[in-house]
Amino acid sequence: MGDDPASRVYVNNKKKACEEIGIYSEEYALPETTSEEELLNLIDKLNNKPEISGILVQLPLPAGLDEEKVINRINPKKDVDAFHPVNVGKIMVGNYDFVPCTPAGIMELIKESGIDICGRECVVVGRSNIVGKPMAMMLLHANGTVTVCHSRTKNLAEKTRQADILVAAVGIPNFITGDMVKEGAVVIDVGINRTENGKLTGDVEFETAEPKAAAITPVPGGVGPMTIAMLMKNTLKAAVINREEK
Ligand code: NDP
């Protein structure tokens, strides 16, 4: 909804990924003036449409719309972003169908790189519902020892220097500098920030962190593409779940 330029880029990338792998998709680009009721009616329509397996509402919504109410309206079995409280609760319990795409992508990156999480010190900087919190939960399920940091954390660098696996999801360019990284750490940079000259940068200062890290994700080209891949995976899963229920 509305004309957020970053949202436009994300939606285009998701549509392109669907086309590339043969997933049918519909886009509803609603004007900012759309009422909450109209949006909820559209979600109801898609909830009841059998050929639609997954529904995603690109956030943020324009001011004045209740994001929680909108997300809660999506059928949890079609909630491919895994933001609905039913899916959030399932992640907490550890018996889930969908994981939010960014933490799921990070877990896949870690797994595919042959990095063992079990018993390792994992530090997540950021506690948002879409990245930080589910990320911490996924690392915990993988038997990591998890610390979650946020804007009120005291002595942050002391905490990040303990990390064998450090996940930065803060939204501040170059926030994590090399001196905050332990020698040999795995550094995952979730941040997507645009600097004044239009350049994309992460939350980690790559130049100073990279020499210390055993492995590090770049921005762009690290976590971002994995997020979209996991959206496709969740959509496929939703298709199977919804087909089995028919
Ligand atoms: P939010 O703004 O929702 O959360 C940011 C978190 O960072 C908050 O928990 C906040 O703490 C914490 N924080 C802010 N300042 C500090 C500080 N000085 N010290 C420690 N912690 C701090 O952001 P998101 O989680 O949605 O996104 C984070 C970044 O990841 C953004 O750059 C976003 O664009 C990017 N992103 C990338 C995705 C991808 O696919 N690669 C997907 C989603 C997001 P508090 O809770 O106390 O306010």
PDB file of C-alpha atoms and ligand atoms in Angstrom:
ATOM      1  CA  MET A   1       0.000   0.000   0.000  1.00  0.00           C
ATOM      2  CA  GLY A   2       1.100   3.541  -0.733  1.00  0.00           C
ATOM      3  CA  ASP A   3       4.295   4.413  -2.567  1.00  0.00           C
ATOM      4  CA  ASP A   4       7.192   3.498  -0.261  1.00  0.00           C
ATOM      5  CA  PRO A   5      10.153   3.137  -2.695  1.00  0.00           C
ATOM      6  CA  ALA A   6      11.854   0.359  -0.676  1.00  0.00           C
ATOM      7  CA  SER A   7       8.582  -1.606  -0.578  1.00  0.00           C
ATOM      8  CA  ARG A   8       8.284  -1.215  -4.351  1.00  0.00           C
ATOM      9  CA  VAL A   9      11.755  -2.768  -4.801  1.00  0.00           C
ATOM     10  CA  TYR A  10      10.949  -5.650  -2.406  1.00  0.00           C
ATOM     11  CA  VAL A  11       7.618  -6.426  -4.089  1.00  0.00           C
ATOM     12  CA  ASN A  12       9.230  -6.372  -7.550  1.00  0.00           C
ATOM     13  CA  ASN A  13      11.964  -8.760  -6.375  1.00  0.00           C
ATOM     14  CA  LYS A  14       9.379 -11.135  -4.922  1.00  0.00           C
ATOM     15  CA  LYS A  15       7.285 -11.079  -8.100  1.00  0.00           C
ATOM     16  CA  LYS A  16      10.408 -11.717 -10.182  1.00  0.00           C
ATOM     17  CA  ALA A  17      11.383 -14.683  -7.996  1.00  0.00           C
ATOM     18  CA  CYS A  18       7.882 -16.143  -8.431  1.00  0.00           C
ATOM     19  CA  GLU A  19       8.120 -15.772 -12.211  1.00  0.00           C
ATOM     20  CA  GLU A  20      11.573 -17.353 -12.307  1.00  0.00           C
ATOM     21  CA  ILE A  21      10.483 -20.513 -10.519  1.00  0.00           C
ATOM     22  CA  GLY A  22       6.946 -20.776 -11.868  1.00  0.00           C
ATOM     23  CA  ILE A  23       4.824 -19.636  -8.931  1.00  0.00           C
ATOM     24  CA  TYR A  24       1.632 -17.827  -9.999  1.00  0.00           C
ATOM     25  CA  SER A  25       1.303 -14.480  -8.193  1.00  0.00           C
ATOM     26  CA  GLU A  26      -1.155 -11.595  -8.045  1.00  0.00           C
ATOM     27  CA  GLU A  27      -0.214  -8.081  -6.990  1.00  0.00           C
ATOM     28  CA  TYR A  28      -2.660  -5.622  -5.454  1.00  0.00           C
ATOM     29  CA  ALA A  29      -0.962  -2.207  -5.409  1.00  0.00           C
ATOM     30  CA  LEU A  30      -3.447  -0.237  -3.332  1.00  0.00           C
ATOM     31  CA  PRO A  31      -3.366   3.557  -3.085  1.00  0.00           C
ATOM     32  CA  GLU A  32      -2.497   5.138   0.252  1.00  0.00           C
ATOM     33  CA  THR A  33      -6.097   6.338   0.572  1.00  0.00           C
ATOM     34  CA  THR A  34      -7.459   2.760   0.767  1.00  0.00           C
ATOM     35  CA  SER A  35      -9.432   2.215   3.970  1.00  0.00           C
ATOM     36  CA  GLU A  36      -8.611  -0.491   6.486  1.00  0.00           C
ATOM     37  CA  GLU A  37     -11.953  -2.125   5.736  1.00  0.00           C
ATOM     38  CA  GLU A  38     -11.175  -2.364   2.019  1.00  0.00           C
ATOM     39  CA  LEU A  39      -7.812  -3.952   2.796  1.00  0.00           C
ATOM     40  CA  LEU A  40      -9.390  -6.432   5.223  1.00  0.00           C
ATOM     41  CA  ASN A  41     -12.031  -7.320   2.617  1.00  0.00           C
ATOM     42  CA  LEU A  42      -9.304  -8.042   0.072  1.00  0.00           C
ATOM     43  CA  ILE A  43      -7.530 -10.320   2.572  1.00  0.00           C
ATOM     44  CA  ASP A  44     -10.833 -12.150   3.207  1.00  0.00           C
ATOM     45  CA  LYS A  45     -11.257 -12.610  -0.526  1.00  0.00           C
ATOM     46  CA  LEU A  46      -7.751 -14.073  -0.886  1.00  0.00           C
ATOM     47  CA  ASN A  47      -8.182 -16.220   2.232  1.00  0.00           C
ATOM     48  CA  ASN A  48     -11.160 -17.833   0.468  1.00  0.00           C
ATOM     49  CA  LYS A  49      -9.591 -18.131  -2.968  1.00  0.00           C
ATOM     50  CA  PRO A  50      -8.476 -21.756  -3.409  1.00  0.00           C
ATOM     51  CA  GLU A  51      -5.819 -21.039  -6.063  1.00  0.00           C
ATOM     52  CA  ILE A  52      -4.008 -18.681  -3.675  1.00  0.00           C
ATOM     53  CA  SER A  53      -1.794 -20.575  -1.209  1.00  0.00           C
ATOM     54  CA  GLY A  54       0.135 -17.686   0.320  1.00  0.00           C
ATOM     55  CA  ILE A  55      -0.703 -14.081   1.215  1.00  0.00           C
ATOM     56  CA  LEU A  56       1.851 -11.397   2.002  1.00  0.00           C
ATOM     57  CA  VAL A  57       1.082  -7.829   3.056  1.00  0.00           C
ATOM     58  CA  GLN A  58       4.166  -5.741   2.349  1.00  0.00           C
ATOM     59  CA  LEU A  59       4.993  -3.683   5.450  1.00  0.00           C
ATOM     60  CA  PRO A  60       5.127  -0.938   6.527  1.00  0.00           C
ATOM     61  CA  LEU A  61       1.515   0.105   5.965  1.00  0.00           C
ATOM     62  CA  PRO A  62       0.692   3.804   5.646  1.00  0.00           C
ATOM     63  CA  ALA A  63       0.088   5.645   8.921  1.00  0.00           C
ATOM     64  CA  GLY A  64      -3.373   5.195  10.374  1.00  0.00           C
ATOM     65  CA  LEU A  65      -3.719   1.526   9.437  1.00  0.00           C
ATOM     66  CA  ASP A  66      -3.510  -1.048  12.204  1.00  0.00           C
ATOM     67  CA  GLU A  67      -0.758  -3.475  11.089  1.00  0.00           C
ATOM     68  CA  GLU A  68      -1.567  -5.962  13.817  1.00  0.00           C
ATOM     69  CA  LYS A  69      -5.238  -6.115  12.823  1.00  0.00           C
ATOM     70  CA  VAL A  70      -4.326  -6.551   9.164  1.00  0.00           C
ATOM     71  CA  ILE A  71      -1.800  -9.346   9.809  1.00  0.00           C
ATOM     72  CA  ASN A  72      -4.232 -11.083  12.164  1.00  0.00           C
ATOM     73  CA  ARG A  73      -6.774 -11.249   9.347  1.00  0.00           C
ATOM     74  CA  ILE A  74      -4.567 -13.481   7.154  1.00  0.00           C
ATOM     75  CA  ASN A  75      -5.434 -17.170   7.370  1.00  0.00           C
ATOM     76  CA  PRO A  76      -2.456 -18.590   9.362  1.00  0.00           C
ATOM     77  CA  LYS A  77      -2.176 -21.420   6.817  1.00  0.00           C
ATOM     78  CA  LYS A  78      -1.592 -18.822   4.071  1.00  0.00           C
ATOM     79  CA  ASP A  79       0.672 -16.595   6.199  1.00  0.00           C
ATOM     80  CA  VAL A  80       3.909 -17.102   4.257  1.00  0.00           C
ATOM     81  CA  ASP A  81       5.640 -14.279   6.168  1.00  0.00           C
ATOM     82  CA  ALA A  82       4.889 -16.119   9.462  1.00  0.00           C
ATOM     83  CA  PHE A  83       3.814 -12.904  11.193  1.00  0.00           C
ATOM     84  CA  HIS A  84       0.386 -14.122  12.380  1.00  0.00           C
ATOM     85  CA  PRO A  85       0.299 -14.766  16.164  1.00  0.00           C
ATOM     86  CA  VAL A  86      -0.620 -18.423  15.551  1.00  0.00           C
ATOM     87  CA  ASN A  87       2.602 -18.896  13.584  1.00  0.00           C
ATOM     88  CA  VAL A  88       4.626 -16.789  16.031  1.00  0.00           C
ATOM     89  CA  GLY A  89       3.357 -19.029  18.855  1.00  0.00           C
ATOM     90  CA  LYS A  90       4.241 -22.173  16.911  1.00  0.00           C
ATOM     91  CA  ILE A  91       7.792 -20.900  16.428  1.00  0.00           C
ATOM     92  CA  MET A  92       8.045 -20.314  20.177  1.00  0.00           C
ATOM     93  CA  VAL A  93       6.929 -23.889  20.865  1.00  0.00           C
ATOM     94  CA  GLY A  94       9.258 -25.243  18.180  1.00  0.00           C
ATOM     95  CA  ASN A  95       6.581 -26.988  16.093  1.00  0.00           C
ATOM     96  CA  TYR A  96       6.127 -24.738  13.099  1.00  0.00           C
ATOM     97  CA  ASP A  97       5.222 -24.768   9.410  1.00  0.00           C
ATOM     98  CA  PHE A  98       6.526 -21.311   8.523  1.00  0.00           C
ATOM     99  CA  VAL A  99       9.468 -19.295   9.852  1.00  0.00           C
ATOM    100  CA  PRO A 100       9.806 -15.570   9.048  1.00  0.00           C
ATOM    101  CA  CYS A 101      11.816 -15.406   5.855  1.00  0.00           C
ATOM    102  CA  THR A 102      14.864 -13.465   7.069  1.00  0.00           C
ATOM    103  CA  PRO A 103      15.706 -15.666  10.100  1.00  0.00           C
ATOM    104  CA  ALA A 104      14.906 -18.755   8.006  1.00  0.00           C
ATOM    105  CA  GLY A 105      17.338 -17.569   5.333  1.00  0.00           C
ATOM    106  CA  ILE A 106      20.039 -16.951   7.910  1.00  0.00           C
ATOM    107  CA  MET A 107      19.605 -20.429   9.369  1.00  0.00           C
ATOM    108  CA  GLU A 108      19.936 -21.859   5.864  1.00  0.00           C
ATOM    109  CA  LEU A 109      23.117 -19.829   5.235  1.00  0.00           C
ATOM    110  CA  ILE A 110      24.631 -21.075   8.486  1.00  0.00           C
ATOM    111  CA  LYS A 111      23.636 -24.681   7.769  1.00  0.00           C
ATOM    112  CA  GLU A 112      24.848 -24.643   4.161  1.00  0.00           C
ATOM    113  CA  SER A 113      28.188 -23.157   5.281  1.00  0.00           C
ATOM    114  CA  GLY A 114      28.708 -26.127   7.604  1.00  0.00           C
ATOM    115  CA  ILE A 115      28.725 -23.943  10.728  1.00  0.00           C
ATOM    116  CA  ASP A 116      27.672 -25.691  13.917  1.00  0.00           C
ATOM    117  CA  ILE A 117      25.406 -23.671  16.225  1.00  0.00           C
ATOM    118  CA  CYS A 118      25.162 -26.202  19.052  1.00  0.00           C
ATOM    119  CA  GLY A 119      26.673 -24.811  22.257  1.00  0.00           C
ATOM    120  CA  ARG A 120      28.012 -21.667  20.545  1.00  0.00           C
ATOM    121  CA  GLU A 121      27.542 -18.138  21.893  1.00  0.00           C
ATOM    122  CA  CYS A 122      25.009 -16.428  19.621  1.00  0.00           C
ATOM    123  CA  VAL A 123      24.391 -12.691  19.953  1.00  0.00           C
ATOM    124  CA  VAL A 124      21.484 -11.067  18.106  1.00  0.00           C
ATOM    125  CA  VAL A 125      21.502  -7.265  18.027  1.00  0.00           C
ATOM    126  CA  GLY A 126      17.895  -6.157  17.452  1.00  0.00           C
ATOM    127  CA  ARG A 127      14.631  -7.499  18.846  1.00  0.00           C
ATOM    128  CA  SER A 128      12.038  -6.736  16.176  1.00  0.00           C
ATOM    129  CA  ASN A 129       9.166  -9.159  15.645  1.00  0.00           C
ATOM    130  CA  ILE A 130      10.228  -9.827  12.069  1.00  0.00           C
ATOM    131  CA  VAL A 131      13.961 -10.382  12.545  1.00  0.00           C
ATOM    132  CA  GLY A 132      15.513 -10.214  16.027  1.00  0.00           C
ATOM    133  CA  LYS A 133      13.017 -12.197  18.104  1.00  0.00           C
ATOM    134  CA  PRO A 134      12.387 -15.096  15.694  1.00  0.00           C
ATOM    135  CA  MET A 135      16.128 -15.197  14.920  1.00  0.00           C
ATOM    136  CA  ALA A 136      16.892 -15.654  18.618  1.00  0.00           C
ATOM    137  CA  MET A 137      14.282 -18.397  18.848  1.00  0.00           C
ATOM    138  CA  MET A 138      15.663 -20.269  15.836  1.00  0.00           C
ATOM    139  CA  LEU A 139      19.199 -20.151  17.233  1.00  0.00           C
ATOM    140  CA  LEU A 140      17.879 -21.385  20.561  1.00  0.00           C
ATOM    141  CA  HIS A 141      16.086 -24.290  18.859  1.00  0.00           C
ATOM    142  CA  ALA A 142      19.434 -25.132  17.239  1.00  0.00           C
ATOM    143  CA  ASN A 143      20.956 -25.304  20.750  1.00  0.00           C
ATOM    144  CA  GLY A 144      22.861 -22.033  20.615  1.00  0.00           C
ATOM    145  CA  THR A 145      23.340 -20.013  23.812  1.00  0.00           C
ATOM    146  CA  VAL A 146      21.522 -16.854  22.838  1.00  0.00           C
ATOM    147  CA  THR A 147      21.834 -13.241  23.974  1.00  0.00           C
ATOM    148  CA  VAL A 148      19.457 -10.637  22.534  1.00  0.00           C
ATOM    149  CA  CYS A 149      20.637  -7.011  22.563  1.00  0.00           C
ATOM    150  CA  HIS A 150      18.652  -3.844  21.854  1.00  0.00           C
ATOM    151  CA  SER A 151      18.766  -0.087  22.257  1.00  0.00           C
ATOM    152  CA  ARG A 152      18.758  -0.283  26.071  1.00  0.00           C
ATOM    153  CA  THR A 153      21.530  -2.871  26.296  1.00  0.00           C
ATOM    154  CA  LYS A 154      24.446  -1.690  28.395  1.00  0.00           C
ATOM    155  CA  ASN A 155      28.041  -2.331  27.293  1.00  0.00           C
ATOM    156  CA  LEU A 156      26.943  -3.636  23.910  1.00  0.00           C
ATOM    157  CA  ALA A 157      30.471  -4.146  22.568  1.00  0.00           C
ATOM    158  CA  GLU A 158      31.268  -6.386  25.542  1.00  0.00           C
ATOM    159  CA  LYS A 159      28.323  -8.594  24.552  1.00  0.00           C
ATOM    160  CA  THR A 160      29.070  -8.659  20.819  1.00  0.00           C
ATOM    161  CA  ARG A 161      32.723  -9.557  21.497  1.00  0.00           C
ATOM    162  CA  GLN A 162      31.489 -12.748  23.184  1.00  0.00           C
ATOM    163  CA  ALA A 163      29.715 -13.904  20.039  1.00  0.00           C
ATOM    164  CA  ASP A 164      30.760 -16.943  18.037  1.00  0.00           C
ATOM    165  CA  ILE A 165      27.781 -16.111  15.816  1.00  0.00           C
ATOM    166  CA  LEU A 166      26.837 -12.434  15.647  1.00  0.00           C
ATOM    167  CA  VAL A 167      23.626 -11.312  13.921  1.00  0.00           C
ATOM    168  CA  ALA A 168      23.204  -7.574  13.352  1.00  0.00           C
ATOM    169  CA  ALA A 169      19.606  -6.430  12.688  1.00  0.00           C
ATOM    170  CA  VAL A 170      19.650  -2.840  13.857  1.00  0.00           C
ATOM    171  CA  GLY A 171      19.001  -0.620  10.842  1.00  0.00           C
ATOM    172  CA  ILE A 172      21.974   1.711  11.464  1.00  0.00           C
ATOM    173  CA  PRO A 173      24.694   1.783   8.776  1.00  0.00           C
ATOM    174  CA  ASN A 174      28.100   0.430   9.875  1.00  0.00           C
ATOM    175  CA  PHE A 175      26.895   0.111  13.473  1.00  0.00           C
ATOM    176  CA  ILE A 176      28.961  -2.996  14.265  1.00  0.00           C
ATOM    177  CA  THR A 177      32.632  -2.180  13.851  1.00  0.00           C
ATOM    178  CA  GLY A 178      35.582  -4.558  13.757  1.00  0.00           C
ATOM    179  CA  ASP A 179      36.503  -3.898  17.397  1.00  0.00           C
ATOM    180  CA  MET A 180      33.083  -5.292  18.418  1.00  0.00           C
ATOM    181  CA  VAL A 181      33.762  -8.610  16.676  1.00  0.00           C
ATOM    182  CA  LYS A 182      35.537 -11.591  18.207  1.00  0.00           C
ATOM    183  CA  GLU A 183      38.401 -13.133  16.238  1.00  0.00           C
ATOM    184  CA  GLY A 184      36.982 -16.070  14.229  1.00  0.00           C
ATOM    185  CA  ALA A 185      33.323 -15.096  14.648  1.00  0.00           C
ATOM    186  CA  VAL A 186      30.587 -15.724  12.088  1.00  0.00           C
ATOM    187  CA  VAL A 187      29.045 -12.341  11.270  1.00  0.00           C
ATOM    188  CA  ILE A 188      25.589 -12.075   9.698  1.00  0.00           C
ATOM    189  CA  ASP A 189      24.607  -8.630   8.492  1.00  0.00           C
ATOM    190  CA  VAL A 190      20.838  -8.224   8.115  1.00  0.00           C
ATOM    191  CA  GLY A 191      20.806  -4.438   7.700  1.00  0.00           C
ATOM    192  CA  ILE A 192      19.719  -2.816   4.461  1.00  0.00           C
ATOM    193  CA  ASN A 193      20.417   0.881   4.767  1.00  0.00           C
ATOM    194  CA  ARG A 194      20.697   3.508   2.102  1.00  0.00           C
ATOM    195  CA  THR A 195      23.378   6.133   2.675  1.00  0.00           C
ATOM    196  CA  GLU A 196      23.024   9.769   1.611  1.00  0.00           C
ATOM    197  CA  ASN A 197      24.699   9.063  -1.737  1.00  0.00           C
ATOM    198  CA  GLY A 198      22.223   6.252  -2.408  1.00  0.00           C
ATOM    199  CA  LYS A 199      24.617   3.353  -1.699  1.00  0.00           C
ATOM    200  CA  LEU A 200      23.269   0.229   0.048  1.00  0.00           C
ATOM    201  CA  THR A 201      25.141  -0.644   3.237  1.00  0.00           C
ATOM    202  CA  GLY A 202      24.607  -3.093   6.025  1.00  0.00           C
ATOM    203  CA  ASP A 203      24.697  -2.716   9.802  1.00  0.00           C
ATOM    204  CA  VAL A 204      28.255  -4.065   9.911  1.00  0.00           C
ATOM    205  CA  GLU A 205      31.326  -2.092   8.892  1.00  0.00           C
ATOM    206  CA  PHE A 206      32.544  -4.714   6.437  1.00  0.00           C
ATOM    207  CA  GLU A 207      36.105  -3.368   6.018  1.00  0.00           C
ATOM    208  CA  THR A 208      36.946  -3.616   9.729  1.00  0.00           C
ATOM    209  CA  ALA A 209      34.855  -6.693  10.596  1.00  0.00           C
ATOM    210  CA  GLU A 210      35.837  -8.897   7.648  1.00  0.00           C
ATOM    211  CA  PRO A 211      39.520  -9.402   8.638  1.00  0.00           C
ATOM    212  CA  LYS A 212      38.440 -10.715  12.051  1.00  0.00           C
ATOM    213  CA  ALA A 213      35.522 -12.863  10.943  1.00  0.00           C
ATOM    214  CA  ALA A 214      35.741 -16.527   9.973  1.00  0.00           C
ATOM    215  CA  ALA A 215      32.723 -15.900   7.748  1.00  0.00           C
ATOM    216  CA  ILE A 216      30.725 -12.766   6.987  1.00  0.00           C
ATOM    217  CA  THR A 217      27.743 -11.918   4.778  1.00  0.00           C
ATOM    218  CA  PRO A 218      27.992  -8.960   2.365  1.00  0.00           C
ATOM    219  CA  VAL A 219      25.360  -6.280   1.783  1.00  0.00           C
ATOM    220  CA  PRO A 220      23.930  -6.400  -0.797  1.00  0.00           C
ATOM    221  CA  GLY A 221      23.971 -10.039  -1.852  1.00  0.00           C
ATOM    222  CA  GLY A 222      23.970 -11.802   1.515  1.00  0.00           C
ATOM    223  CA  VAL A 223      20.864 -12.142   3.656  1.00  0.00           C
ATOM    224  CA  GLY A 224      18.532 -10.275   1.239  1.00  0.00           C
ATOM    225  CA  PRO A 225      18.401 -12.909  -1.530  1.00  0.00           C
ATOM    226  CA  MET A 226      18.061 -15.649   1.104  1.00  0.00           C
ATOM    227  CA  THR A 227      14.980 -13.877   2.490  1.00  0.00           C
ATOM    228  CA  ILE A 228      13.297 -14.087  -0.899  1.00  0.00           C
ATOM    229  CA  ALA A 229      14.336 -17.718  -1.376  1.00  0.00           C
ATOM    230  CA  MET A 230      12.714 -18.584   1.963  1.00  0.00           C
ATOM    231  CA  LEU A 231       9.528 -16.774   0.943  1.00  0.00           C
ATOM    232  CA  MET A 232       9.371 -19.065  -2.067  1.00  0.00           C
ATOM    233  CA  LYS A 233       9.977 -22.072   0.191  1.00  0.00           C
ATOM    234  CA  ASN A 234       7.203 -21.012   2.571  1.00  0.00           C
ATOM    235  CA  THR A 235       4.859 -20.501  -0.384  1.00  0.00           C
ATOM    236  CA  LEU A 236       5.552 -23.994  -1.696  1.00  0.00           C
ATOM    237  CA  LYS A 237       4.958 -25.376   1.785  1.00  0.00           C
ATOM    238  CA  ALA A 238       1.683 -23.427   2.033  1.00  0.00           C
ATOM    239  CA  ALA A 239       0.579 -24.852  -1.316  1.00  0.00           C
ATOM    240  CA  VAL A 240       1.148 -28.381  -0.033  1.00  0.00           C
ATOM    241  CA  ILE A 241      -0.605 -27.681   3.292  1.00  0.00           C
ATOM    242  CA  ASN A 242      -3.611 -26.045   1.634  1.00  0.00           C
ATOM    243  CA  ARG A 243      -3.890 -28.771  -1.008  1.00  0.00           C
ATOM    244  CA  GLU A 244      -3.882 -31.479   1.649  1.00  0.00           C
ATOM    245  CA  GLU A 245      -6.747 -29.705   3.398  1.00  0.00           C
ATOM    246  CA  LYS A 246      -8.986 -29.509   0.327  1.00  0.00           C
TER     247      LYS A 246
HETATM  248  P1  NDP B   1      13.550  -2.435  13.620  1.00  0.00           P
HETATM  249  O1  NDP B   1      13.756  -0.964  13.486  1.00  0.00           O
HETATM  250  O2  NDP B   1      12.168  -2.968  13.762  1.00  0.00           O
HETATM  251  O3  NDP B   1      14.411  -2.964  14.859  1.00  0.00           O
HETATM  252  C1  NDP B   1      15.707  -2.495  15.091  1.00  0.00           C
HETATM  253  C2  NDP B   1      16.223  -3.079  16.374  1.00  0.00           C
HETATM  254  O4  NDP B   1      17.509  -2.544  16.603  1.00  0.00           O
HETATM  255  C3  NDP B   1      15.368  -2.752  17.596  1.00  0.00           C
HETATM  256  O5  NDP B   1      15.160  -3.893  18.377  1.00  0.00           O
HETATM  257  C4  NDP B   1      16.209  -1.708  18.331  1.00  0.00           C
HETATM  258  O6  NDP B   1      16.091  -1.773  19.754  1.00  0.00           O
HETATM  259  C5  NDP B   1      17.612  -2.108  17.945  1.00  0.00           C
HETATM  260  N1  NDP B   1      18.492  -0.969  18.070  1.00  0.00           N
HETATM  261  C6  NDP B   1      18.301   0.291  17.594  1.00  0.00           C
HETATM  262  N2  NDP B   1      19.316   1.089  17.953  1.00  0.00           N
HETATM  263  C7  NDP B   1      20.148   0.322  18.695  1.00  0.00           C
HETATM  264  C8  NDP B   1      21.362   0.599  19.376  1.00  0.00           C
HETATM  265  N3  NDP B   1      21.909   1.808  19.376  1.00  0.00           N
HETATM  266  N4  NDP B   1      21.946  -0.412  20.047  1.00  0.00           N
HETATM  267  C9  NDP B   1      21.407  -1.653  20.058  1.00  0.00           C
HETATM  268  N5  NDP B   1      20.248  -1.956  19.429  1.00  0.00           N
HETATM  269  C10 NDP B   1      19.642  -0.976  18.759  1.00  0.00           C
HETATM  270  O7  NDP B   1      14.288  -3.061  12.355  1.00  0.00           O
HETATM  271  P2  NDP B   1      14.128  -4.507  11.657  1.00  0.00           P
HETATM  272  O8  NDP B   1      14.424  -5.595  12.587  1.00  0.00           O
HETATM  273  O9  NDP B   1      12.858  -4.540  10.878  1.00  0.00           O
HETATM  274  O10 NDP B   1      15.288  -4.397  10.562  1.00  0.00           O
HETATM  275  C11 NDP B   1      16.633  -4.219  10.932  1.00  0.00           C
HETATM  276  C12 NDP B   1      17.477  -4.002   9.680  1.00  0.00           C
HETATM  277  O11 NDP B   1      17.364  -5.134   8.842  1.00  0.00           O
HETATM  278  C13 NDP B   1      17.016  -2.824   8.805  1.00  0.00           C
HETATM  279  O12 NDP B   1      18.160  -2.258   8.194  1.00  0.00           O
HETATM  280  C14 NDP B   1      16.140  -3.475   7.757  1.00  0.00           C
HETATM  281  O13 NDP B   1      16.093  -2.735   6.566  1.00  0.00           O
HETATM  282  C15 NDP B   1      16.862  -4.779   7.568  1.00  0.00           C
HETATM  283  N6  NDP B   1      16.038  -5.880   7.074  1.00  0.00           N
HETATM  284  C16 NDP B   1      16.599  -6.667   6.119  1.00  0.00           C
HETATM  285  C17 NDP B   1      15.933  -7.749   5.641  1.00  0.00           C
HETATM  286  C18 NDP B   1      16.608  -8.607   4.624  1.00  0.00           C
HETATM  287  O14 NDP B   1      15.943  -9.327   3.925  1.00  0.00           O
HETATM  288  N7  NDP B   1      17.942  -8.566   4.534  1.00  0.00           N
HETATM  289  C19 NDP B   1      14.577  -8.078   6.088  1.00  0.00           C
HETATM  290  C20 NDP B   1      14.102  -7.243   7.176  1.00  0.00           C
HETATM  291  C21 NDP B   1      14.827  -6.171   7.625  1.00  0.00           C
HETATM  292  P3  NDP B   1      14.719  -1.405  20.546  1.00  0.00           P
HETATM  293  O15 NDP B   1      13.843  -2.596  20.381  1.00  0.00           O
HETATM  294  O16 NDP B   1      15.180  -1.213  21.931  1.00  0.00           O
HETATM  295  O17 NDP B   1      14.174  -0.178  19.891  1.00  0.00           O
END
